Amino acid sequence: MPRKPRVEYAGAVYHVMCRGNRQEPVFRDGHDNEIFLDTLGEASVRCGWRVHAFCLMGNHYHLLLETPEPNLVTGMQWLQGTYTKRFNVRHKEWGHLFQGRYKALPVDGRGDYFSTVAAYIHLNPARIKGFDFKESKLEEHVWSSYSGYLWLRKRPEWLCVERVLGCAGLADTPHGRKSYRAMMEKRLLEMRHSSEPWKVDEAWNKIRRGWCFGDDTFRKSMLERLDGSLGSVRRDSVSGAEVAMHDEAEAERLVCLGMSALNLGEDDLSRMIKGAPAKYAIAWLVRKHTSVRTRWIKDRLQMGSATNFS
C-alpha cells in the first residue's frame, strides 16, 4: 500500500495514533500501561519532546506531541520498537505488536486547533460505545493525561499542561484545573444528549480522516514542506489527500506559468474556444508534470468536456 510521507520540522506538533496488530491489545493490564508511559518518558528525554496529552486505550494509543527538533520518525521508531521488545519479553511473545505505520497528523499549534486535539484525546474514553454517560466519569480512565491535568493522579514530570490550559485562557492552578474540568464535563454533557456522541464535534472527523489539521495558511505551509519531501520520495510510493493537494497547487502554478508565456489573462480563457491550441498547450504542460485529474484541467482551462483531450 502507498505510504504517506512524514512532514518533519523543528517545532512541529502532531496527533500521533497507532493500533495493535490485527487490532489486538497492546496494553493487556495496568503494568503494560505503566511500561509504555515509562518508555514514552524516556523517549521524551532522548528526543526533547514535549508531550501535551496522551490516552492509552487497550488496543491503541493517542499522543499530542511537540518536537522542538525534527526527529519524530527517529523518536517514534525508538518508542514503538523499545516498547514492543519490553512487551514481548514480559509476555514471552515475539513479532510485530503494532499495526503498520503510526498515524502522525500535523497540527496547527495556534489557537483552537491545538486545544481541539487535546480535547479529542481526553474525551477518547467517552467515544467508545461501552462508555456509560450516566454513571462513568472521564477521570476514571486513569491511563490518560486528563487525570494528570486535574492532579487526581501523579502527573508525569514530562507531561506539559501549560500550553493546553493556556489556549483556554487558564493557568495550572487549582482554579485553572477546576475550570478545565468544567469545560470537559460540558463536552461530556453535549455528547450525552447527542444521538451520535462520537460525531458531536465536526472537527473530530478532520482529525480522524485528514492529513493535517489547521487553517488555510497552515495547510499551505504543510504543502510547501510536503513539496520538499516529495523531492526525495518515489512519486508512486505516496498517495492520499496530501499528494492531491500538492498536485493541484503545482498544477495551478504551471497554469499561471503557461498563461504568462502565452500572454494570456483569465478573461482570455473565457473568450477562447474550448479546444483552443493555447489551452491544449497549457493542459499538456500540467498533465506532463502533475497527476491532477483530467476534470481539474478541463474546468480550470474552461475546456468543457472535449472528447479528444488525450
mmCIF file of C-alpha atoms in Angstrom:
data_model
loop_
_atom_site.group_PDB
_atom_site.id
_atom_site.type_symbol
_atom_site.label_atom_id
_atom_site.label_comp_id
_atom_site.label_asym_id
_atom_site.label_seq_id
_atom_site.Cartn_x
_atom_site.Cartn_y
_atom_site.Cartn_z
ATOM 1 C CA MET A 1 0.000 0.000 0.000
ATOM 2 C CA PRO A 2 1.347 3.506 -0.788
ATOM 3 C CA ARG A 3 2.939 5.200 2.205
ATOM 4 C CA LYS A 4 2.354 8.794 3.225
ATOM 5 C CA PRO A 5 5.487 10.905 3.603
ATOM 6 C CA ARG A 6 6.292 12.292 7.035
ATOM 7 C CA VAL A 7 6.452 16.043 7.390
ATOM 8 C CA GLU A 8 9.172 16.852 9.937
ATOM 9 C CA TYR A 9 10.394 20.267 11.064
ATOM 10 C CA ALA A 10 11.558 21.979 14.239
ATOM 11 C CA GLY A 11 8.658 22.946 16.489
ATOM 12 C CA ALA A 12 6.130 20.661 14.777
ATOM 13 C CA VAL A 13 3.052 19.468 16.649
ATOM 14 C CA TYR A 14 1.444 16.112 15.862
ATOM 15 C CA HIS A 15 -1.515 13.992 16.817
ATOM 16 C CA VAL A 16 0.059 10.542 16.870
ATOM 17 C CA MET A 17 -2.055 7.389 16.953
ATOM 18 C CA CYS A 18 -1.346 3.709 16.416
ATOM 19 C CA ARG A 19 -3.325 0.485 16.848
ATOM 20 C CA GLY A 20 -2.267 -3.008 17.754
ATOM 21 C CA ASN A 21 -1.527 -5.550 15.049
ATOM 22 C CA ARG A 22 -4.833 -7.065 13.864
ATOM 23 C CA GLN A 23 -6.419 -4.619 16.367
ATOM 24 C CA GLU A 24 -5.259 -6.818 19.240
ATOM 25 C CA PRO A 25 -4.452 -5.282 22.652
ATOM 26 C CA VAL A 26 -1.132 -3.542 23.079
ATOM 27 C CA PHE A 27 -1.880 -2.921 26.773
ATOM 28 C CA ARG A 28 -3.148 -6.060 28.484
ATOM 29 C CA ASP A 29 -3.106 -4.713 32.020
ATOM 30 C CA GLY A 30 -2.082 -1.757 34.114
ATOM 31 C CA HIS A 31 1.542 -2.830 34.186
ATOM 32 C CA ASP A 32 1.728 -2.667 30.379
ATOM 33 C CA ASN A 33 0.312 0.850 30.562
ATOM 34 C CA GLU A 34 2.980 1.812 33.080
ATOM 35 C CA ILE A 35 5.728 0.329 30.904
ATOM 36 C CA PHE A 36 4.527 2.299 27.882
ATOM 37 C CA LEU A 37 4.353 5.567 29.827
ATOM 38 C CA ASP A 38 7.827 4.955 31.258
ATOM 39 C CA THR A 39 9.077 4.316 27.711
ATOM 40 C CA LEU A 40 7.307 7.444 26.457
ATOM 41 C CA GLY A 41 9.006 9.422 29.217
ATOM 42 C CA GLU A 42 12.391 8.053 28.158
ATOM 43 C CA ALA A 43 11.676 8.939 24.529
ATOM 44 C CA SER A 44 10.737 12.466 25.579
ATOM 45 C CA VAL A 45 14.072 12.909 27.335
ATOM 46 C CA ARG A 46 16.066 11.349 24.495
ATOM 47 C CA CYS A 47 14.354 13.436 21.793
ATOM 48 C CA GLY A 48 13.488 16.585 23.713
ATOM 49 C CA TRP A 49 9.793 16.026 23.000
ATOM 50 C CA ARG A 50 7.040 17.898 24.786
ATOM 51 C CA VAL A 51 4.063 15.625 25.472
ATOM 52 C CA HIS A 52 0.903 17.702 25.851
ATOM 53 C CA ALA A 53 -1.693 14.923 26.070
ATOM 54 C CA PHE A 54 -1.975 11.140 25.913
ATOM 55 C CA CYS A 55 -4.577 8.411 26.208
ATOM 56 C CA LEU A 56 -3.974 4.643 26.295
ATOM 57 C CA MET A 57 -6.986 2.649 25.121
ATOM 58 C CA GLY A 58 -6.253 -1.049 25.245
ATOM 59 C CA ASN A 59 -5.617 -1.736 21.570
ATOM 60 C CA HIS A 60 -4.372 1.748 20.596
ATOM 61 C CA TYR A 61 -2.979 4.991 21.943
ATOM 62 C CA HIS A 62 -3.194 8.737 21.231
ATOM 63 C CA LEU A 63 -0.471 11.348 21.773
ATOM 64 C CA LEU A 64 -0.279 15.109 21.300
ATOM 65 C CA LEU A 65 3.436 15.665 20.691
ATOM 66 C CA GLU A 66 5.581 18.706 20.056
ATOM 67 C CA THR A 67 9.026 18.135 18.537
ATOM 68 C CA PRO A 68 11.431 21.069 19.121
ATOM 69 C CA GLU A 69 13.807 19.223 16.784
ATOM 70 C CA PRO A 70 12.718 17.485 13.527
ATOM 71 C CA ASN A 71 13.056 13.988 14.974
ATOM 72 C CA LEU A 72 9.559 12.475 15.003
ATOM 73 C CA VAL A 73 10.475 9.460 12.862
ATOM 74 C CA THR A 74 13.633 8.597 14.804
ATOM 75 C CA GLY A 75 11.873 9.038 18.124
ATOM 76 C CA MET A 76 8.813 7.013 17.161
ATOM 77 C CA GLN A 77 10.979 4.174 15.878
ATOM 78 C CA TRP A 78 12.702 4.069 19.243
ATOM 79 C CA LEU A 79 9.455 4.415 21.249
ATOM 80 C CA GLN A 80 7.480 1.697 19.484
ATOM 81 C CA GLY A 81 10.470 -0.590 18.968
ATOM 82 C CA THR A 82 11.537 -0.385 22.614
ATOM 83 C CA TYR A 83 8.027 -0.863 23.961
ATOM 84 C CA THR A 84 7.484 -3.848 21.639
ATOM 85 C CA LYS A 85 10.651 -5.500 22.970
ATOM 86 C CA ARG A 86 9.596 -4.899 26.567
ATOM 87 C CA PHE A 87 6.065 -6.145 25.880
ATOM 88 C CA ASN A 88 7.321 -9.301 24.166
ATOM 89 C CA VAL A 89 9.812 -10.060 26.939
ATOM 90 C CA ARG A 90 7.156 -9.650 29.596
ATOM 91 C CA HIS A 91 4.548 -11.784 27.802
ATOM 92 C CA LYS A 92 7.065 -14.250 26.306
ATOM 93 C CA GLU A 93 5.988 -13.444 22.750
ATOM 94 C CA TRP A 94 7.681 -12.277 19.562
ATOM 95 C CA GLY A 95 6.917 -10.442 16.331
ATOM 96 C CA HIS A 96 5.100 -7.227 15.496
ATOM 97 C CA LEU A 97 2.962 -5.575 18.133
ATOM 98 C CA PHE A 98 1.668 -2.523 16.275
ATOM 99 C CA GLN A 99 -0.396 -2.396 13.092
ATOM 100 C CA GLY A 100 1.571 -0.935 10.202
ATOM 101 C CA ARG A 101 2.693 2.658 10.435
ATOM 102 C CA TYR A 102 1.604 5.030 13.148
ATOM 103 C CA LYS A 103 -0.536 7.992 12.096
ATOM 104 C CA ALA A 104 1.098 11.389 12.600
ATOM 105 C CA LEU A 105 -1.264 14.271 11.819
ATOM 106 C CA PRO A 106 0.487 17.678 11.701
ATOM 107 C CA VAL A 107 -1.470 20.093 13.905
ATOM 108 C CA ASP A 108 -1.608 23.867 13.788
ATOM 109 C CA GLY A 109 -0.191 24.800 17.183
ATOM 110 C CA ARG A 110 -2.072 28.078 17.267
ATOM 111 C CA GLY A 111 -5.400 28.704 18.959
ATOM 112 C CA ASP A 112 -8.338 26.353 18.735
ATOM 113 C CA TYR A 113 -6.710 23.630 16.619
ATOM 114 C CA PHE A 114 -4.238 22.671 19.328
ATOM 115 C CA SER A 115 -6.818 22.669 22.132
ATOM 116 C CA THR A 116 -9.330 20.769 19.959
ATOM 117 C CA VAL A 117 -6.889 17.871 19.511
ATOM 118 C CA ALA A 118 -6.153 17.832 23.252
ATOM 119 C CA ALA A 119 -9.889 17.653 23.992
ATOM 120 C CA TYR A 120 -10.301 14.944 21.333
ATOM 121 C CA ILE A 121 -7.664 12.858 23.127
ATOM 122 C CA HIS A 122 -9.015 13.476 26.626
ATOM 123 C CA LEU A 123 -12.564 12.666 25.514
ATOM 124 C CA ASN A 124 -11.473 9.485 23.744
ATOM 125 C CA PRO A 125 -12.687 7.160 26.549
ATOM 126 C CA ALA A 126 -16.171 8.675 26.201
ATOM 127 C CA ARG A 127 -16.280 7.883 22.484
ATOM 128 C CA ILE A 128 -16.132 4.122 22.981
ATOM 129 C CA LYS A 129 -19.556 2.541 22.746
ATOM 130 C CA GLY A 130 -19.270 0.919 26.158
ATOM 131 C CA PHE A 131 -18.975 4.251 27.960
ATOM 132 C CA ASP A 132 -21.853 4.826 30.391
ATOM 133 C CA PHE A 133 -22.657 8.536 30.213
ATOM 134 C CA LYS A 134 -24.970 8.304 33.223
ATOM 135 C CA GLU A 135 -22.554 6.578 35.582
ATOM 136 C CA SER A 136 -18.992 6.883 34.255
ATOM 137 C CA LYS A 137 -16.716 9.847 34.763
ATOM 138 C CA LEU A 138 -13.943 10.856 32.413
ATOM 139 C CA GLU A 139 -11.300 10.943 35.158
ATOM 140 C CA GLU A 140 -11.987 7.291 35.970
ATOM 141 C CA HIS A 141 -9.893 6.396 32.943
ATOM 142 C CA VAL A 142 -6.594 6.737 34.765
ATOM 143 C CA TRP A 143 -4.406 5.960 31.725
ATOM 144 C CA SER A 144 -4.990 9.393 30.272
ATOM 145 C CA SER A 145 -3.261 12.709 30.832
ATOM 146 C CA TYR A 146 -6.649 14.135 31.833
ATOM 147 C CA SER A 147 -6.355 12.823 35.387
ATOM 148 C CA GLY A 148 -2.851 14.275 35.489
ATOM 149 C CA TYR A 149 -4.174 17.647 34.361
ATOM 150 C CA LEU A 150 -6.524 17.627 37.355
ATOM 151 C CA TRP A 151 -3.828 16.283 39.717
ATOM 152 C CA LEU A 152 -6.122 13.356 40.537
ATOM 153 C CA ARG A 153 -3.185 11.101 39.724
ATOM 154 C CA LYS A 154 0.517 11.798 39.989
ATOM 155 C CA ARG A 155 1.488 13.863 36.977
ATOM 156 C CA PRO A 156 4.498 12.581 34.980
ATOM 157 C CA GLU A 157 7.395 15.026 35.005
ATOM 158 C CA TRP A 158 7.453 15.004 31.201
ATOM 159 C CA LEU A 159 3.774 15.951 30.777
ATOM 160 C CA CYS A 160 3.356 19.595 29.687
ATOM 161 C CA VAL A 161 -0.025 21.067 30.619
ATOM 162 C CA GLU A 162 0.625 24.810 30.313
ATOM 163 C CA ARG A 163 0.018 25.130 26.588
ATOM 164 C CA VAL A 164 -3.340 23.322 26.536
ATOM 165 C CA LEU A 165 -4.558 25.239 29.574
ATOM 166 C CA GLY A 166 -3.194 28.473 28.115
ATOM 167 C CA CYS A 167 -5.205 28.012 24.907
ATOM 168 C CA ALA A 168 -8.304 28.111 27.121
ATOM 169 C CA GLY A 169 -7.045 31.167 28.997
ATOM 170 C CA LEU A 170 -6.314 29.085 32.093
ATOM 171 C CA ALA A 171 -3.300 28.615 34.349
ATOM 172 C CA ASP A 172 -2.001 25.494 36.089
ATOM 173 C CA THR A 173 -3.590 26.453 39.374
ATOM 174 C CA PRO A 174 -6.410 24.890 41.423
ATOM 175 C CA HIS A 175 -8.832 27.380 39.851
ATOM 176 C CA GLY A 176 -7.494 26.741 36.327
ATOM 177 C CA ARG A 177 -7.711 22.975 36.726
ATOM 178 C CA LYS A 178 -11.254 23.265 38.089
ATOM 179 C CA SER A 179 -12.245 25.378 35.086
ATOM 180 C CA TYR A 180 -10.678 22.891 32.653
ATOM 181 C CA ARG A 181 -12.609 20.073 34.310
ATOM 182 C CA ALA A 182 -15.830 22.072 33.919
ATOM 183 C CA MET A 183 -15.057 22.517 30.205
ATOM 184 C CA MET A 184 -14.603 18.786 29.695
ATOM 185 C CA GLU A 185 -17.747 17.974 31.661
ATOM 186 C CA LYS A 186 -19.657 20.381 29.443
ATOM 187 C CA ARG A 187 -18.414 18.491 26.389
ATOM 188 C CA LEU A 188 -19.483 15.227 28.026
ATOM 189 C CA LEU A 189 -22.939 16.683 28.571
ATOM 190 C CA GLU A 190 -23.136 17.570 24.867
ATOM 191 C CA MET A 191 -22.169 14.007 23.981
ATOM 192 C CA ARG A 192 -24.688 12.571 26.434
ATOM 193 C CA HIS A 193 -27.567 14.401 24.735
ATOM 194 C CA SER A 194 -26.432 13.675 21.185
ATOM 195 C CA SER A 195 -27.856 10.835 19.095
ATOM 196 C CA GLU A 196 -24.334 10.328 17.729
ATOM 197 C CA PRO A 197 -21.979 11.211 20.592
ATOM 198 C CA TRP A 198 -18.955 10.106 18.576
ATOM 199 C CA LYS A 199 -19.699 12.809 15.989
ATOM 200 C CA VAL A 200 -20.711 15.703 18.238
ATOM 201 C CA ASP A 201 -17.775 17.822 17.035
ATOM 202 C CA GLU A 202 -17.345 18.238 13.265
ATOM 203 C CA ALA A 203 -13.611 18.796 13.755
ATOM 204 C CA TRP A 204 -13.198 15.240 15.052
ATOM 205 C CA ASN A 205 -13.745 13.804 11.588
ATOM 206 C CA LYS A 206 -10.981 16.052 10.243
ATOM 207 C CA ILE A 207 -8.685 14.742 12.970
ATOM 208 C CA ARG A 208 -9.561 11.132 12.125
ATOM 209 C CA ARG A 209 -9.575 11.419 8.328
ATOM 210 C CA GLY A 210 -7.467 14.426 7.431
ATOM 211 C CA TRP A 211 -3.783 14.657 6.565
ATOM 212 C CA CYS A 212 -3.232 17.873 8.553
ATOM 213 C CA PHE A 213 -5.321 19.949 10.969
ATOM 214 C CA GLY A 214 -5.216 23.720 10.771
ATOM 215 C CA ASP A 215 -6.286 26.810 8.862
ATOM 216 C CA ASP A 216 -5.602 27.597 5.193
ATOM 217 C CA THR A 217 -2.258 29.249 5.960
ATOM 218 C CA PHE A 218 -1.121 26.212 7.922
ATOM 219 C CA ARG A 219 -2.227 23.788 5.195
ATOM 220 C CA LYS A 220 -0.370 25.864 2.615
ATOM 221 C CA SER A 221 2.800 25.754 4.707
ATOM 222 C CA MET A 222 2.437 21.980 5.051
ATOM 223 C CA LEU A 223 2.036 21.664 1.277
ATOM 224 C CA GLU A 224 5.248 23.612 0.801
ATOM 225 C CA ARG A 225 7.065 21.316 3.229
ATOM 226 C CA LEU A 226 5.479 18.303 1.534
ATOM 227 C CA ASP A 227 6.681 19.622 -1.812
ATOM 228 C CA GLY A 228 10.230 19.413 -0.487
ATOM 229 C CA SER A 229 9.754 15.929 0.951
ATOM 230 C CA LEU A 230 8.299 14.586 -2.295
ATOM 231 C CA GLY A 231 11.559 15.500 -3.997
ATOM 232 C CA SER A 232 13.304 12.712 -2.109
ATOM 233 C CA VAL A 233 10.454 10.172 -2.120
ATOM 234 C CA ARG A 234 9.394 7.959 -5.015
ATOM 235 C CA ARG A 235 6.306 9.551 -6.551
ATOM 236 C CA ASP A 236 4.418 6.263 -6.719
ATOM 237 C CA SER A 237 5.154 5.496 -3.070
ATOM 238 C CA VAL A 238 2.843 8.158 -1.675
ATOM 239 C CA SER A 239 -0.856 8.821 -2.014
ATOM 240 C CA GLY A 240 -3.823 10.460 -0.383
ATOM 241 C CA ALA A 241 -5.195 13.936 0.161
ATOM 242 C CA GLU A 242 -1.805 15.500 0.822
ATOM 243 C CA VAL A 243 -0.448 14.500 -2.590
ATOM 244 C CA ALA A 244 -3.673 15.523 -4.362
ATOM 245 C CA MET A 245 -3.473 18.970 -2.783
ATOM 246 C CA HIS A 246 0.206 19.238 -3.633
ATOM 247 C CA ASP A 247 -0.522 18.369 -7.272
ATOM 248 C CA GLU A 248 -3.333 20.904 -7.523
ATOM 249 C CA ALA A 249 -1.095 23.627 -6.106
ATOM 250 C CA GLU A 250 1.657 22.697 -8.570
ATOM 251 C CA ALA A 251 -0.874 22.476 -11.416
ATOM 252 C CA GLU A 252 -2.108 25.983 -10.656
ATOM 253 C CA ARG A 253 1.472 27.259 -10.712
ATOM 254 C CA LEU A 254 2.024 25.665 -14.119
ATOM 255 C CA VAL A 255 -1.224 27.097 -15.483
ATOM 256 C CA CYS A 256 -0.112 30.587 -14.459
ATOM 257 C CA LEU A 257 3.328 29.946 -15.942
ATOM 258 C CA GLY A 258 1.827 28.808 -19.258
ATOM 259 C CA MET A 259 -0.601 31.698 -19.444
ATOM 260 C CA SER A 260 2.215 34.151 -18.775
ATOM 261 C CA ALA A 261 4.369 32.599 -21.525
ATOM 262 C CA LEU A 262 1.474 32.919 -23.986
ATOM 263 C CA ASN A 263 0.499 36.411 -22.791
ATOM 264 C CA LEU A 264 -2.944 35.237 -21.722
ATOM 265 C CA GLY A 265 -5.171 36.505 -18.919
ATOM 266 C CA GLU A 266 -8.125 34.894 -17.162
ATOM 267 C CA ASP A 267 -10.549 36.801 -19.408
ATOM 268 C CA ASP A 268 -8.818 35.358 -22.478
ATOM 269 C CA LEU A 269 -9.705 31.821 -21.345
ATOM 270 C CA SER A 270 -13.387 32.716 -21.362
ATOM 271 C CA ARG A 271 -13.230 34.248 -24.827
ATOM 272 C CA MET A 272 -11.250 31.429 -26.423
ATOM 273 C CA ILE A 273 -12.955 28.349 -27.845
ATOM 274 C CA LYS A 274 -12.893 25.250 -25.647
ATOM 275 C CA GLY A 275 -10.436 23.446 -27.919
ATOM 276 C CA ALA A 276 -8.055 26.348 -28.492
ATOM 277 C CA PRO A 277 -4.459 25.248 -29.189
ATOM 278 C CA ALA A 278 -3.189 27.509 -26.405
ATOM 279 C CA LYS A 279 -5.428 25.717 -23.909
ATOM 280 C CA TYR A 280 -4.169 22.348 -25.069
ATOM 281 C CA ALA A 281 -0.573 23.556 -24.757
ATOM 282 C CA ILE A 282 -1.126 24.539 -21.117
ATOM 283 C CA ALA A 283 -3.072 21.330 -20.472
ATOM 284 C CA TRP A 284 -0.141 19.311 -21.854
ATOM 285 C CA LEU A 285 2.257 21.152 -19.504
ATOM 286 C CA VAL A 286 0.101 20.405 -16.460
ATOM 287 C CA ARG A 287 -0.560 16.807 -17.456
ATOM 288 C CA LYS A 288 3.131 16.101 -18.043
ATOM 289 C CA HIS A 289 4.296 17.380 -14.674
ATOM 290 C CA THR A 290 1.448 16.546 -12.265
ATOM 291 C CA SER A 291 -1.107 13.845 -11.565
ATOM 292 C CA VAL A 292 -4.186 16.042 -11.277
ATOM 293 C CA ARG A 293 -7.385 14.639 -12.726
ATOM 294 C CA THR A 294 -8.430 15.459 -16.257
ATOM 295 C CA ARG A 295 -11.590 17.073 -14.877
ATOM 296 C CA TRP A 296 -9.484 19.558 -12.883
ATOM 297 C CA ILE A 297 -7.588 20.631 -16.020
ATOM 298 C CA LYS A 298 -10.736 20.942 -18.137
ATOM 299 C CA ASP A 299 -12.524 23.018 -15.503
ATOM 300 C CA ARG A 300 -9.540 25.245 -14.810
ATOM 301 C CA LEU A 301 -8.912 25.985 -18.504
ATOM 302 C CA GLN A 302 -12.622 26.115 -19.386
ATOM 303 C CA MET A 303 -12.276 23.334 -21.949
ATOM 304 C CA GLY A 304 -15.698 21.799 -21.491
ATOM 305 C CA SER A 305 -15.999 18.045 -21.989
ATOM 306 C CA ALA A 306 -13.802 17.677 -25.066
ATOM 307 C CA THR A 307 -13.522 14.034 -26.089
ATOM 308 C CA ASN A 308 -10.173 14.466 -27.851
ATOM 309 C CA PHE A 309 -8.425 15.716 -24.727
ATOM 310 C CA SER A 310 -5.903 12.888 -24.508
#
